[in-house]
Tab-separated table of C-alpha atoms in Angstrom:
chain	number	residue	atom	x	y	z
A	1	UNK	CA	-38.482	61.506	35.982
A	2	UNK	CA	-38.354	65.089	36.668
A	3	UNK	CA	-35.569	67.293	38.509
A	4	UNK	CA	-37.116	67.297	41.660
A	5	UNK	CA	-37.198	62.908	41.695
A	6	UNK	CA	-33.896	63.237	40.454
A	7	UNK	CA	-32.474	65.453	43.656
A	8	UNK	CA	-34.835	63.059	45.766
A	9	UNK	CA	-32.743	60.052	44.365
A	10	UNK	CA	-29.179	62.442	45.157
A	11	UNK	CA	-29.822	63.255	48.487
A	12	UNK	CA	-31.123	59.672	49.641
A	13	UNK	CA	-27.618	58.919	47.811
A	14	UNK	CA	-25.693	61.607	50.265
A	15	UNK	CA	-27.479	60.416	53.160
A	16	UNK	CA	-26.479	56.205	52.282
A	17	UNK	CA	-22.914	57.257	52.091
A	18	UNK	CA	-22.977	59.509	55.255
A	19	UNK	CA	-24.099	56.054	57.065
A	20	UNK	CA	-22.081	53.700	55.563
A	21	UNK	CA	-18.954	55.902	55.858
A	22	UNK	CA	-19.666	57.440	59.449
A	23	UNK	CA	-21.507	53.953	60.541
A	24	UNK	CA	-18.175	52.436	61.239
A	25	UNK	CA	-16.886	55.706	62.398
A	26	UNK	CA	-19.008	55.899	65.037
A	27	UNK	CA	-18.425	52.405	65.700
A	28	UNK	CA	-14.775	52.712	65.840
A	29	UNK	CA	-15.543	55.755	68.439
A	30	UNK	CA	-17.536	53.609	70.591
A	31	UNK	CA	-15.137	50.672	70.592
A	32	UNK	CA	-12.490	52.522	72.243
A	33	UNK	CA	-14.442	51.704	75.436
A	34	UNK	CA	-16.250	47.989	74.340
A	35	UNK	CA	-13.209	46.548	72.159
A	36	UNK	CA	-9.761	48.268	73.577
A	37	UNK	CA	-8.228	47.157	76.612
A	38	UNK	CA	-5.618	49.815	77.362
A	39	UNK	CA	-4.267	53.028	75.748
A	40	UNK	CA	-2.116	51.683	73.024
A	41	UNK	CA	-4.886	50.078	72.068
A	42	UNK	CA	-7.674	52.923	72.111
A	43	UNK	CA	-4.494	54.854	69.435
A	44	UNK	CA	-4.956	52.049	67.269
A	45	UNK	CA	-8.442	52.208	66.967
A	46	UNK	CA	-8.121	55.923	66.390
A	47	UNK	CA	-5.547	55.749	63.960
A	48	UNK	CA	-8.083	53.387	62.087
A	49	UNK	CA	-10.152	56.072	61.119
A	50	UNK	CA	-7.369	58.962	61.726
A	51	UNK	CA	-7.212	59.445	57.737
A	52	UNK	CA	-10.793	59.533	57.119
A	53	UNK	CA	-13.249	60.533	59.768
A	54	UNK	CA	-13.356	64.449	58.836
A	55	UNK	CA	-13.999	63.320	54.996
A	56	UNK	CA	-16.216	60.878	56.387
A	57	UNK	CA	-18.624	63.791	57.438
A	58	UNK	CA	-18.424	65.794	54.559
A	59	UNK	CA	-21.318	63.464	53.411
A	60	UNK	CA	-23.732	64.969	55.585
A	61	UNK	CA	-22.441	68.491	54.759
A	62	UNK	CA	-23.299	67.585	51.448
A	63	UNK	CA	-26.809	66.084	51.985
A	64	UNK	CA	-27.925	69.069	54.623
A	65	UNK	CA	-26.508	71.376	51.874
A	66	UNK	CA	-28.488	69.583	48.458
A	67	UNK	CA	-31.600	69.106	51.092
A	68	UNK	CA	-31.056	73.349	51.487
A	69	UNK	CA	-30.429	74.035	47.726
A	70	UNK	CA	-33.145	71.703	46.410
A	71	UNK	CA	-35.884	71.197	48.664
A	72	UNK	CA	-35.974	74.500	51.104
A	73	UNK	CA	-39.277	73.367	52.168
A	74	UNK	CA	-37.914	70.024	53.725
A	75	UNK	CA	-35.180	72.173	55.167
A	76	UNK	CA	-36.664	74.622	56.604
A	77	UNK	CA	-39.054	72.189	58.201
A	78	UNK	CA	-36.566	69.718	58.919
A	79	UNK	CA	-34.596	71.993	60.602
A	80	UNK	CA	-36.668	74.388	62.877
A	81	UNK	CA	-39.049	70.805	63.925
A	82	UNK	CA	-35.692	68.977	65.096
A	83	UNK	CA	-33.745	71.839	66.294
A	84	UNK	CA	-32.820	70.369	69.730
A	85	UNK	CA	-31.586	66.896	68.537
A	86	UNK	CA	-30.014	68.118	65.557
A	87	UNK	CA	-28.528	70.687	67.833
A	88	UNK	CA	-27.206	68.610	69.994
A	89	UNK	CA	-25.443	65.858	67.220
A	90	UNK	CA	-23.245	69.127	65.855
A	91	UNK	CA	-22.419	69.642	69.311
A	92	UNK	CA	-21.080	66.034	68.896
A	93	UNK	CA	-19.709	66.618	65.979
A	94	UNK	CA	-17.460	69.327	66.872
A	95	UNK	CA	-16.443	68.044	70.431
A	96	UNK	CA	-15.794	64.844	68.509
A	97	UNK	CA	-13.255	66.356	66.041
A	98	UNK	CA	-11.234	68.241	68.940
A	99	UNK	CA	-10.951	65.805	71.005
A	100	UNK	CA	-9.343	63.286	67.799
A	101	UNK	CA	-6.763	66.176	67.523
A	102	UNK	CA	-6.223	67.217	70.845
A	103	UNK	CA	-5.942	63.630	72.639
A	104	UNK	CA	-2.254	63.031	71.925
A	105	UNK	CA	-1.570	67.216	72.596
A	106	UNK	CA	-0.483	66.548	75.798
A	107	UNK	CA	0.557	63.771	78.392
A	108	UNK	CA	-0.975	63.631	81.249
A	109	UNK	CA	-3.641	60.461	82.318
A	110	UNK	CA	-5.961	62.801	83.010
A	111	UNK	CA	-5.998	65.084	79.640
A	112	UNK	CA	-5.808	61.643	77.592
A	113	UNK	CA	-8.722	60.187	79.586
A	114	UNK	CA	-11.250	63.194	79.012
A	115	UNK	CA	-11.072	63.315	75.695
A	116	UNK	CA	-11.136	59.413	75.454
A	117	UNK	CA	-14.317	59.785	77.330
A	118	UNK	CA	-15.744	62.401	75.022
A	119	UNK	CA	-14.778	60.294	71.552
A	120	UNK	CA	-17.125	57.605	73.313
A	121	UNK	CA	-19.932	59.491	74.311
A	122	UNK	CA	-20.012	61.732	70.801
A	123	UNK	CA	-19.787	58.804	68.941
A	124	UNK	CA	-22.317	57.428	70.585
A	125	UNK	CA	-25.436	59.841	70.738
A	126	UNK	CA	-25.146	60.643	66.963
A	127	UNK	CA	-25.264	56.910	66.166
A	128	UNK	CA	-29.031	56.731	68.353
A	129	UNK	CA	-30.384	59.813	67.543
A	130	UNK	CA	-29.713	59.653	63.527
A	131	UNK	CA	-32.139	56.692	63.829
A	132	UNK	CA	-34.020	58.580	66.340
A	133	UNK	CA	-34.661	61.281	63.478
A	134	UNK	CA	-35.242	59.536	60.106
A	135	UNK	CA	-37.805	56.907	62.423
A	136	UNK	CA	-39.683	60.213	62.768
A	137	UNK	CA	-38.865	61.901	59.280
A	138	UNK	CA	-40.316	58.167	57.643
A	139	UNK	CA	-43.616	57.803	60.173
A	140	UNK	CA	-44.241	61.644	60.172
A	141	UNK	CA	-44.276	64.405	62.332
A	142	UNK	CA	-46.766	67.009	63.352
A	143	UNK	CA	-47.036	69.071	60.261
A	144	UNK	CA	-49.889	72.018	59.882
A	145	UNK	CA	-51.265	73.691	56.792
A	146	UNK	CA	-48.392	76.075	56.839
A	147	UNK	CA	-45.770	73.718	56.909
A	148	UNK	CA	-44.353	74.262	59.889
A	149	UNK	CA	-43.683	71.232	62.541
A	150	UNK	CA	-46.066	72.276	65.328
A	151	UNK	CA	-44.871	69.460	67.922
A	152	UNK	CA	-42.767	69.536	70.499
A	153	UNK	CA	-39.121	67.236	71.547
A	154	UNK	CA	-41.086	64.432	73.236
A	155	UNK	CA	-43.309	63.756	70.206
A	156	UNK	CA	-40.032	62.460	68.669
A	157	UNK	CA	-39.777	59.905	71.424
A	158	UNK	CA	-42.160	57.525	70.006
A	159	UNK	CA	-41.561	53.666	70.030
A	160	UNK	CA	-41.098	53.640	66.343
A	161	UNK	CA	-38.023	56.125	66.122
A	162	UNK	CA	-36.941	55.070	69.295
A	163	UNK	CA	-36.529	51.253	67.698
A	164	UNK	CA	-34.571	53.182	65.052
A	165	UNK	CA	-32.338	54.613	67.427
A	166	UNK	CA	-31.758	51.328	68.766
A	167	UNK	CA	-31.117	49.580	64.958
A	168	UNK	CA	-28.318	52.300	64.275
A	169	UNK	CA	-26.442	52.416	67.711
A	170	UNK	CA	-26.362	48.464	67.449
A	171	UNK	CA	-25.714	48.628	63.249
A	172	UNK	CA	-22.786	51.050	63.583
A	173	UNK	CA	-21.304	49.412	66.381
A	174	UNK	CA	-21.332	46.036	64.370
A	175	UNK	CA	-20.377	47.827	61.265
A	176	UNK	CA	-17.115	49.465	63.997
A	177	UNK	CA	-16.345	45.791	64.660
A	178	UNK	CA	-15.990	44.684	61.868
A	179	UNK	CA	-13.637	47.540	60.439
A	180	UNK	CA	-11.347	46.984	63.508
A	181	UNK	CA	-11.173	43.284	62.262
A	182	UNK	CA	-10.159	44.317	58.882
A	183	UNK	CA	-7.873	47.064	59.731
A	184	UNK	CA	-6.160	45.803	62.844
A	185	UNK	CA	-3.431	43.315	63.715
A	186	UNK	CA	-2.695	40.755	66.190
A	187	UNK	CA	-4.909	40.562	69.491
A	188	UNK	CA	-7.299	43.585	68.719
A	189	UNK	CA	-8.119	42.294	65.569
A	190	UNK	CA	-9.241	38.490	66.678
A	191	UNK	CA	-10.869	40.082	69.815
A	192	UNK	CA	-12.645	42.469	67.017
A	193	UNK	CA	-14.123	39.309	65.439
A	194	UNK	CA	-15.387	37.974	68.599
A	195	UNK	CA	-16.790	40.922	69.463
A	196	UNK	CA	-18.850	41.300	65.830
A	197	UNK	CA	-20.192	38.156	66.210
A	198	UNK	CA	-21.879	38.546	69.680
A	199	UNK	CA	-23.209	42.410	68.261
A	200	UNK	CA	-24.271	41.259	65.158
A	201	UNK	CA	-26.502	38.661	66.080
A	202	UNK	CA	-27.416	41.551	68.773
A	203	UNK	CA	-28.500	43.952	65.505
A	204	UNK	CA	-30.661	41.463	64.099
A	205	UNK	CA	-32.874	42.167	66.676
A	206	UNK	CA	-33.661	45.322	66.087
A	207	UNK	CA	-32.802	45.183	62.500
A	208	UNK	CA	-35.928	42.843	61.334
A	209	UNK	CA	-38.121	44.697	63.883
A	210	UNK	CA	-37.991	48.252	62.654
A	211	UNK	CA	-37.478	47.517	58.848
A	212	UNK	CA	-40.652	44.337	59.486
A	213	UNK	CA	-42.369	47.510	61.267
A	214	UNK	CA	-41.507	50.056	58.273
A	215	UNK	CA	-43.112	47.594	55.454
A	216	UNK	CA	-46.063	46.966	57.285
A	217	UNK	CA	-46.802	50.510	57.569
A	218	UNK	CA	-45.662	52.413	54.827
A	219	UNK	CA	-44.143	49.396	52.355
A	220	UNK	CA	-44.523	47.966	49.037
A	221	UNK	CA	-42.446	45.376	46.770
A	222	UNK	CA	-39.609	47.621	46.334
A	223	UNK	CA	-38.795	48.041	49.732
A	224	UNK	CA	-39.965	44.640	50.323
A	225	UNK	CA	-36.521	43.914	48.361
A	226	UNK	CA	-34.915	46.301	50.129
A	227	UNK	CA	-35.466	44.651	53.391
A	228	UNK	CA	-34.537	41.392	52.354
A	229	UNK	CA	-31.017	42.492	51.236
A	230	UNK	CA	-30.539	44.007	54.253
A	231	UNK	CA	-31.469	40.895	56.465
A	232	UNK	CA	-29.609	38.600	54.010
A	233	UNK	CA	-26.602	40.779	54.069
A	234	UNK	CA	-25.963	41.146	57.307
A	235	UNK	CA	-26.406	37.477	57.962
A	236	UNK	CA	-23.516	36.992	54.818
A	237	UNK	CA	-21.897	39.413	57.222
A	238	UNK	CA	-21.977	37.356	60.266
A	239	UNK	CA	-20.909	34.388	58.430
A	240	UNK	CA	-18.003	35.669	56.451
A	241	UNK	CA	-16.764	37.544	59.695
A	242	UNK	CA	-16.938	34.132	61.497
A	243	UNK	CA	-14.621	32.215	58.561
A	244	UNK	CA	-12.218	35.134	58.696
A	245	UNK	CA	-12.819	36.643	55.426
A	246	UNK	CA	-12.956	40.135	56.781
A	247	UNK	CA	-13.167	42.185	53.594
A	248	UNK	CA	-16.356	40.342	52.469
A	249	UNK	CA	-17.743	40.962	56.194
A	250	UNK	CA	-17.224	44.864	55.873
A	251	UNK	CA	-18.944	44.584	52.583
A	252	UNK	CA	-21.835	42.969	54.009
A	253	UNK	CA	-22.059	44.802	56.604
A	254	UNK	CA	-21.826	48.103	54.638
A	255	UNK	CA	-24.768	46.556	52.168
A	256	UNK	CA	-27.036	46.001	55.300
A	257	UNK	CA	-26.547	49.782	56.515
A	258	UNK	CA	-27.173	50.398	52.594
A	259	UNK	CA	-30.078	48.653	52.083
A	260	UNK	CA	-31.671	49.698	55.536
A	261	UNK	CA	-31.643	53.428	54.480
A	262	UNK	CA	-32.860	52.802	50.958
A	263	UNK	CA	-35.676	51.114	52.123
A	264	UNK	CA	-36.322	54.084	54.454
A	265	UNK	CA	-36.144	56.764	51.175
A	266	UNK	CA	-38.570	54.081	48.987
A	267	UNK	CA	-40.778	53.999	51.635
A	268	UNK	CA	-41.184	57.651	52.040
A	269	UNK	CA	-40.997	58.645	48.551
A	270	UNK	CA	-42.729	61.102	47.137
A	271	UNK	CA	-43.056	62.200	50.149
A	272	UNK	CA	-39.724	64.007	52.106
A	273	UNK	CA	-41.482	64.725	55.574
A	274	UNK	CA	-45.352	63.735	56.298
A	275	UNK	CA	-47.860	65.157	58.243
A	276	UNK	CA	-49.832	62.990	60.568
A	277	UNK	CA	-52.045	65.763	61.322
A	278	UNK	CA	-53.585	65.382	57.697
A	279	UNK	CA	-52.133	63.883	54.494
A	280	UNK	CA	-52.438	66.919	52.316
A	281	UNK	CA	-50.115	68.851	54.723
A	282	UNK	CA	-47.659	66.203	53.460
A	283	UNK	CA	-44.298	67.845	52.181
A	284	UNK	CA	-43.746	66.031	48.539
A	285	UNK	CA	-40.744	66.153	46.259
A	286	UNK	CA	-43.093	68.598	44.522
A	287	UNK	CA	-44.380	71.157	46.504
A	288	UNK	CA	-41.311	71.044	48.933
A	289	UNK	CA	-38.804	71.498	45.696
A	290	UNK	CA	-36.757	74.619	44.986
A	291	UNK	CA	-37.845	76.213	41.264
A	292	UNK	CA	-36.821	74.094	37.868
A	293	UNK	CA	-34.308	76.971	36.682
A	294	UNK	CA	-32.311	76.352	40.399
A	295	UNK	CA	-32.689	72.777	40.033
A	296	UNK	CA	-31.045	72.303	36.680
A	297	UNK	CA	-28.222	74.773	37.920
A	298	UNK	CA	-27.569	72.564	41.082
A	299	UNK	CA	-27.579	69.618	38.833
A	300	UNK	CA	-25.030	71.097	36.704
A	301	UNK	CA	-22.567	71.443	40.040
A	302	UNK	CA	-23.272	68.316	41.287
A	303	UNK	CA	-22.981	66.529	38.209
A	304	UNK	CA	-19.023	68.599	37.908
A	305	UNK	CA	-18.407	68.248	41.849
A	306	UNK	CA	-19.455	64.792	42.962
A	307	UNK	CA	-17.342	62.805	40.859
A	308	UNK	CA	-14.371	65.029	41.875
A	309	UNK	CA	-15.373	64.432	45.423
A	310	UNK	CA	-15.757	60.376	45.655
A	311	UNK	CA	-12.679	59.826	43.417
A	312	UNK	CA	-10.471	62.121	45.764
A	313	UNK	CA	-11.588	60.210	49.250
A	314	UNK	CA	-11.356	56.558	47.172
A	315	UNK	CA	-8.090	57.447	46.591
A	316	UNK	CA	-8.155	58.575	50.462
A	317	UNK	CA	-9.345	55.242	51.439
A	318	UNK	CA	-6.690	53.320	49.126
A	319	UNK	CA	-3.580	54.894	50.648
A	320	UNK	CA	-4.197	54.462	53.971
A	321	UNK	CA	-5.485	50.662	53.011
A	322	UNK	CA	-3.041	48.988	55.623
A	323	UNK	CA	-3.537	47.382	58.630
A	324	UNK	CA	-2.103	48.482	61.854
A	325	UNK	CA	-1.250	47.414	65.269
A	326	UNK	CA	0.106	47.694	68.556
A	327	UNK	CA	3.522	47.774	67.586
A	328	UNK	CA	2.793	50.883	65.428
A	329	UNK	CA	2.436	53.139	68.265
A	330	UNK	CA	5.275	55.202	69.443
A	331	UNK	CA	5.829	54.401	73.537
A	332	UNK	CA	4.929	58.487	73.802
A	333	UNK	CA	1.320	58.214	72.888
C-alpha cells in the first residue's frame, strides 16, 4: 500500500467520524421542532449536544483540510464543481453555531424563536445535501480532460444523489433520536424512543435503496459486507431501542451511519471523483495525489496530531456523559 492509499484510507476515516459525530448533531438540531414540545424542552435538547457540537465539526475541518494537503486534485475539483451547495452548508454551519450561542442572549419570545427556527432549518439542509454530494462524488460528475467539473448545479439533482439526500436526512434524524433517548430524562426521553422507532423503520427505506442501488452499480464483495452491516445494524438498532437498552441502540445506530459511508469509499476506491464523460478523465488516488516527499510529511503530523485530537474529545464525550432533563433548566431560559 502506498502513501497515497494510505491518505485515501485517512480521509474516508475523517469523513466516517464527521457523520457519525455530526449525524446525531444534526438530528438533535432537527428534533427541537419533531421531538420537543415547548421551550424547556428545545434547552434540553440543546444542552445535549451543548459540549460537543463545535468539536463535532472539527471532523470535517480535518477531512476538507487532509483532502487539500493530500489530494489537491480532488480538492480543487471538489471544490470549484460543488461551489454552490458546499457554499451554502458553511452558510449553515456558521448561522448554526450563532444561533447555539446567541439563543439564551436575550429574553424575548421573539429573539428565542428565530434562532430556534434557524437551529432547525441549518441542521436540516446539511443533513440532505451531504448525501446530496457524496451520491454525486460516488456515481460521478461531469469531469473533462483537464480536470475540471464542466457541469452545472442541476446535474447534481439526479435521482441517485437525491436518494442519498433522502438516506442521510432520515439516518441522522434516527441517529438524533436515539441520542435524545440516551441522554435525556423523564418524558423527552420515552417520547425519544417512540419517536426512533417510527423514523427508523422510516430510514430503512431509503437505506436498502441507495446502498442496493450503490452495489449494483459500482459494488463488489467488500462493500457487499459493508451493506449488510449496515442493514443488520440498524435493524439491532431498532430492536435494542425498542427493549430500552439505549446505549446498544446509539451503537447500532452509529455502526449503520459507519458502515453506509464505508461502503461509499470501497465503492469508489481508487477512484476519489469520476468522470462520466470518459473513464480516463477519472481522478484516482494516483494522479489526483499531492507528491511522495509532502505525503510522508503530512503523515508524520497526522500520525503526532490525530491521536492527540480523538483522546482530547473522548475525554470530551466522557465528562459530559450524564443525562439531563427538564428539571435541569433554570426557569430564566
Amino acid at each position: 500500500m502506498q502513501l497515497h492509499d494510505v491518505w485515501f484510507v485517512l480521509i474516508a476515516v475523517l469523513w466516517t467520524g464527521y457523520f457519525f459525530l455530526e449525524g446525531f448533531d444534526f438530528g438533535i438540531g432537527i428534533h427541537t421542532k419533531l421531538l420537543a414540545r415547548d421551550r424547556r424542552e428545545k434547552r434540553v435538547l440543546i444542552n445535549t449536544i451543548g459540549p460537543v457540537w463545535d468539536g463535532n465539526e472539527v471532523w470535517l475541518i480535518s477531512a476538507a483540510g487532509a483532502t487539500f494537503a493530500a489530494f489537491p486534485d480532488w480538492y480543487a475539483t471538489l471544490f470549484s464543481g460543488f461551489y454552490l451547495p458546499l457554499l451554502l452548508i458553511l452558510v449553515c454551519l456558521i448561522v448554526r453555531g450563532v444561533a447555539f450561542e446567541y439563543r439564551h442572549k436575550r429574553t424575548e419570545e421573539y429573539w428565542q424563536r428565530n434562532w430556534e427556527n434557524a437551529i432547525f432549518w441549518t441542521s436540516l439542509l446539511p443533513a440532505v445535501l451531504w448525501g446530496v454530494l457524496f451520491g454525486n462524488i460516488v456515481h460521478g460528475v461531469k469531469i473533462d480532460a483537464h480536470k475540471e467539473y464542466v457541469g452545472s448545479v442541476l446535474d447534481l439533482l439526479n435521482p441517485y444523489a437525491i436518494l442519498g439526500g433522502l438516506l442521510t436526512l432520515t439516518l441522522f434524524t434516527f441517529h438524533g433520536a436515539v441520542f435524545a433517548s440516551l441522554k435525556t430524562t423523564g418524558d423527552i426521553r420515552q417520547r425519544a424512543r417512540r419517536m426512533a422507532t417510527v423514523l427508523g423503520l422510516l430510514t430503512a427505506v431509503p437505506t436498502v435503496g441507495f446502498l442496493g442501488w450503490t452495489q449494483a452499480d459500482k459494488g463488489d464483495g467488500t462493500s457487499l459486507i459493508a451493506m449488510i452491516v449496515a442493514v443488520v445494524a440498524l435493524a439491532a438498532a431498532l430492536g435494542a431501542n425498542k427493549i430500552g437498552r439505549e446505549g446498544w441502540a446509539f451503537a447500532f445506530s452509529g455502526i449503520t451511519v459507519v458502515a453506509a459511508v464505508a461502503m461509499l469509499f470501497l465503492t469508489l476506491f481508487p477512484n476519489v471523483m469520476p468522470s462520466t464523460l470518459n473513464e480516463s478523465w477519472n481522478l484516482t488516488v494516483g494522479n489526483a495525489s499531492s507528491s511522495p516527499y509532502t505525503l510522508k510529511i503530512i503523515t508524520w503530523c497526522a500520525g503526532f496530531a490525530t491521536p492527540l485530537v480523538m483522546l482530547y474529545q473522548g475525554w470530551t464525550y466522557w465528562v459530559f456523559r450524564k443525562r439531563i432533563g427538564t428539571q435541569h433548566i433554570a426557569d430564566a431560559h
